[in-house]
Amino acid sequence: MAYIKCEELTLGYDGKAVTKHINFEVNKGDYLCIVGENGAGKSTLMKTLLGLQKPIEGEIVHGDGIKPYEIGYLPQQTVVQKDFPASVYEIVLSGNLAKCGFRPFYGKEEKKIAKENMKKMDIWDLRKKCYRNLSGGQQQRVLLARALCATTNILLLDEPVSGLDPKVTAEFYQLICDLNQSGVTIIMVSHDIYAATKYASHILHVGRKQLFFGKTSDYLGSEAYKLFGHGGDDDE
Amino acid sequence: MMSNIEKLRFYLQFPFVRYALIVGVLIALCSSLLGVTLVLKRYSFIGDGLSHVAFGAIAIATVMNIADKTIFTMPITIIAAVLLLRTGQNAKIKGDAAIAMLSVGSLAIGYMIMNVFSTSANISGDVCSTLFGSTSILTLSQSEVWLCVTMSFIVIALFIIYYNRIFAVTFDENFSKATGVKADRYNLLIAIMIAVIIVLGMNLVGSLLISALIIFPALSAMRMIQNFKGVVICSAIISVCCALAGMFVSILFSTPVGSTIVVADMIVFFICSVIGSLKR
């Protein structure tokens, strides 16, 4: 049984379909990259997977012990966060909120998880620093640590490297790759087709409809890959 | 200097002055707690809109000769808060425009009702004191004082209990929703608490100036402090000190209470801005 299985999804908002016939599944240990042009419905698909909106048609089935709320999420930065006075520790700890249930405050267990994840992301020394004063790469690590507090199984990343410089980008991809090898399933929405084909095990290419889903090695020979301006930079 | 202290001591003998001080401090505390969330969620304008709605409601209460205006005004303002929050998310008229409409609309209706139906001899005085709060804090009845105190404690308790959730929802609503936190419910809670504070605060500073009471302490604290808990605590301290200072000054020099407090808040804001820029 797959972690997440999507059957004949039609996605959109206000009842208007953006993309149709989406069929794919994510299994334990997969590294799935969702690629496609702007406006192809990548973000909509992301929101639907997270349960923030409902699909117009079709069904998402969660299996293999994954509950809909056990998905860690690394969102795109919002305007609000750019100038938010919060320390790294406060933000990472907030990823544990769902674990608290009806308790109003965090217990020892939650604090321990937060600490472990901060150490894992190498931001423990920054824990008292203010989020808004960090560099882009450090901010992403903070959000990643928070997402890891919420889940140990599956992570959704929405354009995680936009705005990062090449060196930090490469480091970040490596970090994700390491996480994947340690058993965390990854779903990433990306513009970066080169990184996608380099790191991901599976590719989902969406347009007005689903253009490709399958193993990365198969994708490289597919029509959809050629369509994406393979070999040239004309897609940028 | 000595005479000023004696003057204060003289005024403090009166129970209504002591009531005013207690209520003023509590209102300042509540408004500053939620102010941080409001500013960070970009909801400041909701506070402003709601205060105008509350003005309209008070106008109606005055005309209908309702003795306990707060009890009439509070539900109306809460309903307006809930409606504003709903329309902010999905409506044809986008959030800020809807709020602008609602706020000027209720201002106009409030003033019209007061002018046409009021039996009072001093209409502009009534309007002025509703808008700028001049003396109403000194004329609170005992039941209004108790209502104020109870509501303030409820708001403070709710804020402390839901502190972690309010933080999570303020920082990242989508993440909270995705991890199963009922973000909409907490947004509603925040909106209702704001409505309550605005209605209470109108006694202190009036409906036009209540936004200042909510926003200034939060902004001042955000200049200097770099973590959320610190900002909340600092803004509470700033707000209470400014409210006390403002009330004492207004007693001593007979300036209007509301605007004196707001001026104190502004002065602190500039001091904090300077300190903040020096620290960087």
CSV table of N, CA and C in Angstrom, one decimal, chain A residues 47 50-52 68-76 78-81 83-87 90-91 93-98 100-106 128-133 143 146-147 150, chain B residues 36-37 39-42 90 157 159-182 185-186 218 221-231 280:
chain,number,residue,atom,x,y,z
A,47,LYS,N,-1.4,22.1,-2.2
A,47,LYS,CA,-2.4,22.5,-1.2
A,47,LYS,C,-3.4,21.3,-1.0
A,50,LEU,N,-1.9,18.6,1.0
A,50,LEU,CA,-1.9,19.0,2.5
A,50,LEU,C,-3.2,19.0,3.1
A,51,GLY,N,-4.3,18.9,2.3
A,51,GLY,CA,-5.6,19.0,2.9
A,51,GLY,C,-6.1,20.4,3.1
A,52,LEU,N,-5.4,21.4,2.5
A,52,LEU,CA,-5.8,22.8,2.7
A,52,LEU,C,-7.0,23.1,1.8
A,68,PRO,N,-3.7,11.8,7.3
A,68,PRO,CA,-3.6,13.0,6.5
A,68,PRO,C,-2.8,14.1,7.2
A,69,TYR,N,-2.8,14.2,8.5
A,69,TYR,CA,-2.1,15.3,9.2
A,69,TYR,C,-0.6,15.0,9.6
A,70,GLU,N,-0.2,13.8,9.2
A,70,GLU,CA,1.2,13.5,9.5
A,70,GLU,C,2.2,13.8,8.4
A,71,ILE,N,1.9,14.9,7.7
A,71,ILE,CA,2.7,15.3,6.6
A,71,ILE,C,3.5,16.6,7.0
A,72,GLY,N,4.8,16.6,6.9
A,72,GLY,CA,5.5,17.8,7.3
A,72,GLY,C,5.5,18.7,6.0
A,73,TYR,N,5.6,20.0,6.3
A,73,TYR,CA,5.4,20.9,5.2
A,73,TYR,C,6.4,22.0,5.3
A,74,LEU,N,7.1,22.3,4.2
A,74,LEU,CA,8.0,23.4,4.1
A,74,LEU,C,7.4,24.4,3.1
A,75,PRO,N,6.8,25.4,3.6
A,75,PRO,CA,6.0,26.3,2.7
A,75,PRO,C,7.0,27.3,2.0
A,76,GLN,N,6.4,28.0,1.0
A,76,GLN,CA,7.1,29.2,0.5
A,76,GLN,C,7.0,30.3,1.5
A,78,THR,N,6.2,33.6,3.4
A,78,THR,CA,5.2,34.6,3.2
A,78,THR,C,5.8,36.0,3.6
A,79,VAL,N,5.0,37.0,3.2
A,79,VAL,CA,5.5,38.4,3.6
A,79,VAL,C,5.5,38.5,5.1
A,80,VAL,N,4.5,37.9,5.8
A,80,VAL,CA,4.4,38.0,7.2
A,80,VAL,C,5.7,37.5,7.9
A,81,GLN,N,6.3,36.4,7.4
A,81,GLN,CA,7.4,35.8,8.1
A,81,GLN,C,8.7,36.6,7.9
A,83,ASP,N,9.4,39.6,8.4
A,83,ASP,CA,9.6,40.6,9.4
A,83,ASP,C,9.0,40.1,10.7
A,84,PHE,N,9.2,38.8,11.0
A,84,PHE,CA,8.5,38.3,12.2
A,84,PHE,C,9.5,38.2,13.4
A,85,PRO,N,9.1,38.8,14.5
A,85,PRO,CA,10.0,38.7,15.7
A,85,PRO,C,9.8,37.4,16.4
A,86,ALA,N,10.5,36.4,16.0
A,86,ALA,CA,10.4,35.1,16.7
A,86,ALA,C,11.8,34.5,16.7
A,87,SER,N,12.1,33.8,17.8
A,87,SER,CA,13.4,33.1,17.8
A,87,SER,C,13.3,31.8,17.1
A,90,GLU,N,11.5,29.1,19.2
A,90,GLU,CA,10.1,29.2,19.2
A,90,GLU,C,9.4,28.6,18.0
A,91,ILE,N,10.1,28.9,16.8
A,91,ILE,CA,9.5,28.5,15.6
A,91,ILE,C,9.6,26.9,15.4
A,93,LEU,N,9.8,24.8,17.8
A,93,LEU,CA,8.9,24.1,18.8
A,93,LEU,C,7.5,24.1,18.3
A,94,SER,N,7.1,25.2,17.5
A,94,SER,CA,5.7,25.3,17.1
A,94,SER,C,5.3,24.1,16.2
A,95,GLY,N,6.3,23.4,15.6
A,95,GLY,CA,6.0,22.3,14.8
A,95,GLY,C,5.5,21.1,15.5
A,96,ASN,N,5.6,21.2,16.9
A,96,ASN,CA,5.1,20.1,17.7
A,96,ASN,C,3.7,20.2,18.2
A,97,LEU,N,3.1,21.3,17.7
A,97,LEU,CA,1.8,21.7,18.3
A,97,LEU,C,0.7,20.6,18.2
A,98,ALA,N,0.7,19.9,17.0
A,98,ALA,CA,-0.3,18.9,16.9
A,98,ALA,C,-0.2,17.8,17.9
A,100,CYS,N,0.5,18.1,21.0
A,100,CYS,CA,0.0,18.5,22.3
A,100,CYS,C,-1.4,18.1,22.6
A,101,GLY,N,-2.2,17.9,21.5
A,101,GLY,CA,-3.6,17.6,21.8
A,101,GLY,C,-4.3,18.8,22.5
A,102,PHE,N,-4.8,18.5,23.6
A,102,PHE,CA,-5.5,19.5,24.4
A,102,PHE,C,-4.7,20.2,25.4
A,103,ARG,N,-3.4,19.8,25.5
A,103,ARG,CA,-2.6,20.4,26.5
A,103,ARG,C,-2.2,21.8,26.0
A,104,PRO,N,-2.3,22.8,26.8
A,104,PRO,CA,-2.0,24.2,26.3
A,104,PRO,C,-0.5,24.4,26.1
A,105,PHE,N,0.4,23.7,26.8
A,105,PHE,CA,1.8,24.1,26.7
A,105,PHE,C,2.6,22.9,26.3
A,106,TYR,N,3.9,23.1,25.8
A,106,TYR,CA,4.7,22.1,25.4
A,106,TYR,C,5.4,21.4,26.6
A,128,LYS,N,18.7,31.0,19.8
A,128,LYS,CA,18.2,32.3,20.4
A,128,LYS,C,18.1,33.4,19.4
A,129,LYS,N,18.6,33.2,18.2
A,129,LYS,CA,18.6,34.3,17.2
A,129,LYS,C,17.2,34.5,16.7
A,130,CYS,N,17.1,35.7,16.1
A,130,CYS,CA,15.8,36.1,15.6
A,130,CYS,C,15.7,35.6,14.1
A,131,TYR,N,14.5,35.0,13.8
A,131,TYR,CA,14.3,34.4,12.5
A,131,TYR,C,14.6,35.4,11.4
A,132,ARG,N,14.1,36.7,11.6
A,132,ARG,CA,14.2,37.6,10.5
A,132,ARG,C,15.6,38.1,10.2
A,133,ASN,N,16.6,37.8,11.1
A,133,ASN,CA,17.9,38.2,10.9
A,133,ASN,C,18.8,37.1,10.3
A,143,LEU,N,12.8,26.2,9.1
A,143,LEU,CA,11.5,25.7,8.7
A,143,LEU,C,11.6,24.2,8.5
A,146,ARG,N,11.3,22.5,11.8
A,146,ARG,CA,10.0,22.6,12.3
A,146,ARG,C,9.1,21.5,11.6
A,147,ALA,N,9.3,21.4,10.3
A,147,ALA,CA,8.6,20.3,9.6
A,147,ALA,C,8.9,19.0,10.1
A,150,ALA,N,7.0,17.9,13.0
A,150,ALA,CA,5.6,17.5,12.8
A,150,ALA,C,5.5,16.1,12.2
B,36,VAL,N,0.1,42.4,19.4
B,36,VAL,CA,1.2,41.8,18.7
B,36,VAL,C,0.7,40.9,17.6
B,37,THR,N,-0.2,40.1,17.9
B,37,THR,CA,-0.8,39.2,16.9
B,37,THR,C,-1.4,39.9,15.8
B,39,VAL,N,-0.9,43.0,14.7
B,39,VAL,CA,0.1,43.7,13.8
B,39,VAL,C,0.8,42.6,12.9
B,40,LEU,N,1.2,41.5,13.5
B,40,LEU,CA,1.9,40.5,12.7
B,40,LEU,C,1.0,39.8,11.7
B,41,LYS,N,-0.2,39.7,12.0
B,41,LYS,CA,-1.1,39.0,11.0
B,41,LYS,C,-1.6,40.0,10.0
B,42,ARG,N,-1.2,41.2,10.1
B,42,ARG,CA,-1.7,42.3,9.2
B,42,ARG,C,-3.2,42.5,9.4
B,90,ASN,N,-12.9,34.9,1.5
B,90,ASN,CA,-13.4,34.7,0.2
B,90,ASN,C,-14.7,35.5,-0.1
B,157,ALA,N,-6.7,35.2,30.3
B,157,ALA,CA,-6.6,33.8,30.5
B,157,ALA,C,-6.6,33.0,29.2
B,159,PHE,N,-5.7,34.1,26.4
B,159,PHE,CA,-4.5,34.4,25.7
B,159,PHE,C,-3.4,33.5,26.2
B,160,ILE,N,-3.3,33.3,27.5
B,160,ILE,CA,-2.2,32.5,28.0
B,160,ILE,C,-2.4,31.0,27.7
B,161,ILE,N,-3.7,30.6,27.8
B,161,ILE,CA,-4.0,29.1,27.5
B,161,ILE,C,-3.7,28.8,26.0
B,162,TYR,N,-4.0,29.8,25.1
B,162,TYR,CA,-3.9,29.5,23.7
B,162,TYR,C,-2.6,30.1,23.1
B,163,TYR,N,-1.7,30.6,24.0
B,163,TYR,CA,-0.5,31.3,23.6
B,163,TYR,C,0.2,30.6,22.4
B,164,ASN,N,0.5,29.3,22.7
B,164,ASN,CA,1.3,28.5,21.7
B,164,ASN,C,0.5,28.4,20.4
B,165,ARG,N,-0.8,28.2,20.4
B,165,ARG,CA,-1.6,28.1,19.2
B,165,ARG,C,-1.7,29.4,18.5
B,166,ILE,N,-1.8,30.5,19.3
B,166,ILE,CA,-1.9,31.8,18.6
B,166,ILE,C,-0.6,32.1,17.9
B,167,PHE,N,0.5,31.7,18.6
B,167,PHE,CA,1.8,31.9,17.9
B,167,PHE,C,1.9,31.2,16.6
B,168,ALA,N,1.5,29.9,16.6
B,168,ALA,CA,1.7,29.0,15.5
B,168,ALA,C,0.8,29.6,14.3
B,169,VAL,N,-0.4,30.0,14.7
B,169,VAL,CA,-1.3,30.4,13.6
B,169,VAL,C,-0.9,31.8,13.1
B,170,THR,N,-0.3,32.6,13.9
B,170,THR,CA,0.2,33.9,13.5
B,170,THR,C,1.4,33.7,12.6
B,171,PHE,N,2.3,32.9,13.0
B,171,PHE,CA,3.5,32.7,12.2
B,171,PHE,C,3.3,32.1,10.8
B,172,ASP,N,2.5,31.0,10.8
B,172,ASP,CA,2.3,30.3,9.6
B,172,ASP,C,1.0,29.5,9.6
B,173,GLU,N,0.0,30.2,9.0
B,173,GLU,CA,-1.4,29.6,9.1
B,173,GLU,C,-1.4,28.3,8.3
B,174,ASN,N,-0.8,28.3,7.1
B,174,ASN,CA,-0.9,27.1,6.3
B,174,ASN,C,-0.2,25.9,6.9
B,175,PHE,N,0.9,26.1,7.5
B,175,PHE,CA,1.6,25.0,8.1
B,175,PHE,C,0.8,24.4,9.3
B,176,SER,N,0.2,25.3,10.1
B,176,SER,CA,-0.7,24.9,11.2
B,176,SER,C,-1.8,24.1,10.7
B,177,LYS,N,-2.5,24.5,9.6
B,177,LYS,CA,-3.6,23.8,9.1
B,177,LYS,C,-3.1,22.4,8.6
B,178,ALA,N,-2.0,22.4,7.9
B,178,ALA,CA,-1.5,21.2,7.3
B,178,ALA,C,-1.2,20.1,8.4
B,179,THR,N,-0.8,20.6,9.6
B,179,THR,CA,-0.5,19.7,10.6
B,179,THR,C,-1.7,19.4,11.5
B,180,GLY,N,-2.8,19.8,11.1
B,180,GLY,CA,-4.0,19.5,11.8
B,180,GLY,C,-4.5,20.4,12.9
B,181,VAL,N,-3.9,21.6,12.9
B,181,VAL,CA,-4.4,22.6,13.9
B,181,VAL,C,-5.6,23.3,13.3
B,182,LYS,N,-6.6,23.5,14.1
B,182,LYS,CA,-7.8,24.2,13.6
B,182,LYS,C,-7.6,25.7,13.5
B,185,ARG,N,-10.5,28.2,13.6
B,185,ARG,CA,-11.1,28.4,15.0
B,185,ARG,C,-10.3,29.4,15.8
B,186,TYR,N,-9.0,29.4,15.7
B,186,TYR,CA,-8.2,30.3,16.4
B,186,TYR,C,-8.3,31.7,15.9
B,218,ALA,N,2.7,47.2,20.6
B,218,ALA,CA,3.3,46.1,19.9
B,218,ALA,C,4.4,46.5,19.0
B,221,ALA,N,7.5,47.4,21.0
B,221,ALA,CA,8.3,46.2,21.5
B,221,ALA,C,9.0,45.5,20.3
B,222,MET,N,8.4,45.5,19.1
B,222,MET,CA,9.0,44.8,18.0
B,222,MET,C,10.2,45.5,17.5
B,223,ARG,N,10.4,46.8,17.8
B,223,ARG,CA,11.6,47.5,17.4
B,223,ARG,C,12.8,46.9,18.2
B,224,MET,N,12.6,46.6,19.5
B,224,MET,CA,13.7,46.3,20.3
B,224,MET,C,13.9,44.8,20.5
B,225,ILE,N,12.9,44.0,20.6
B,225,ILE,CA,13.0,42.6,21.1
B,225,ILE,C,12.9,41.7,19.9
B,226,GLN,N,13.7,40.6,20.0
B,226,GLN,CA,13.8,39.7,18.8
B,226,GLN,C,13.1,38.3,19.0
B,227,ASN,N,12.3,38.1,20.0
B,227,ASN,CA,11.6,36.9,20.1
B,227,ASN,C,10.1,37.2,20.5
B,228,PHE,N,9.3,36.2,20.1
B,228,PHE,CA,7.8,36.5,20.3
B,228,PHE,C,7.4,36.7,21.7
B,229,LYS,N,7.9,35.8,22.6
B,229,LYS,CA,7.5,35.9,24.0
B,229,LYS,C,7.9,37.2,24.6
B,230,GLY,N,9.2,37.6,24.2
B,230,GLY,CA,9.7,38.9,24.7
B,230,GLY,C,8.9,40.0,24.2
B,231,VAL,N,8.5,40.0,22.9
B,231,VAL,CA,7.7,41.1,22.4
B,231,VAL,C,6.4,41.2,23.1
B,280,ARG,N,21.2,47.8,16.3
B,280,ARG,CA,21.6,47.1,15.1
B,280,ARG,C,23.0,47.3,14.6
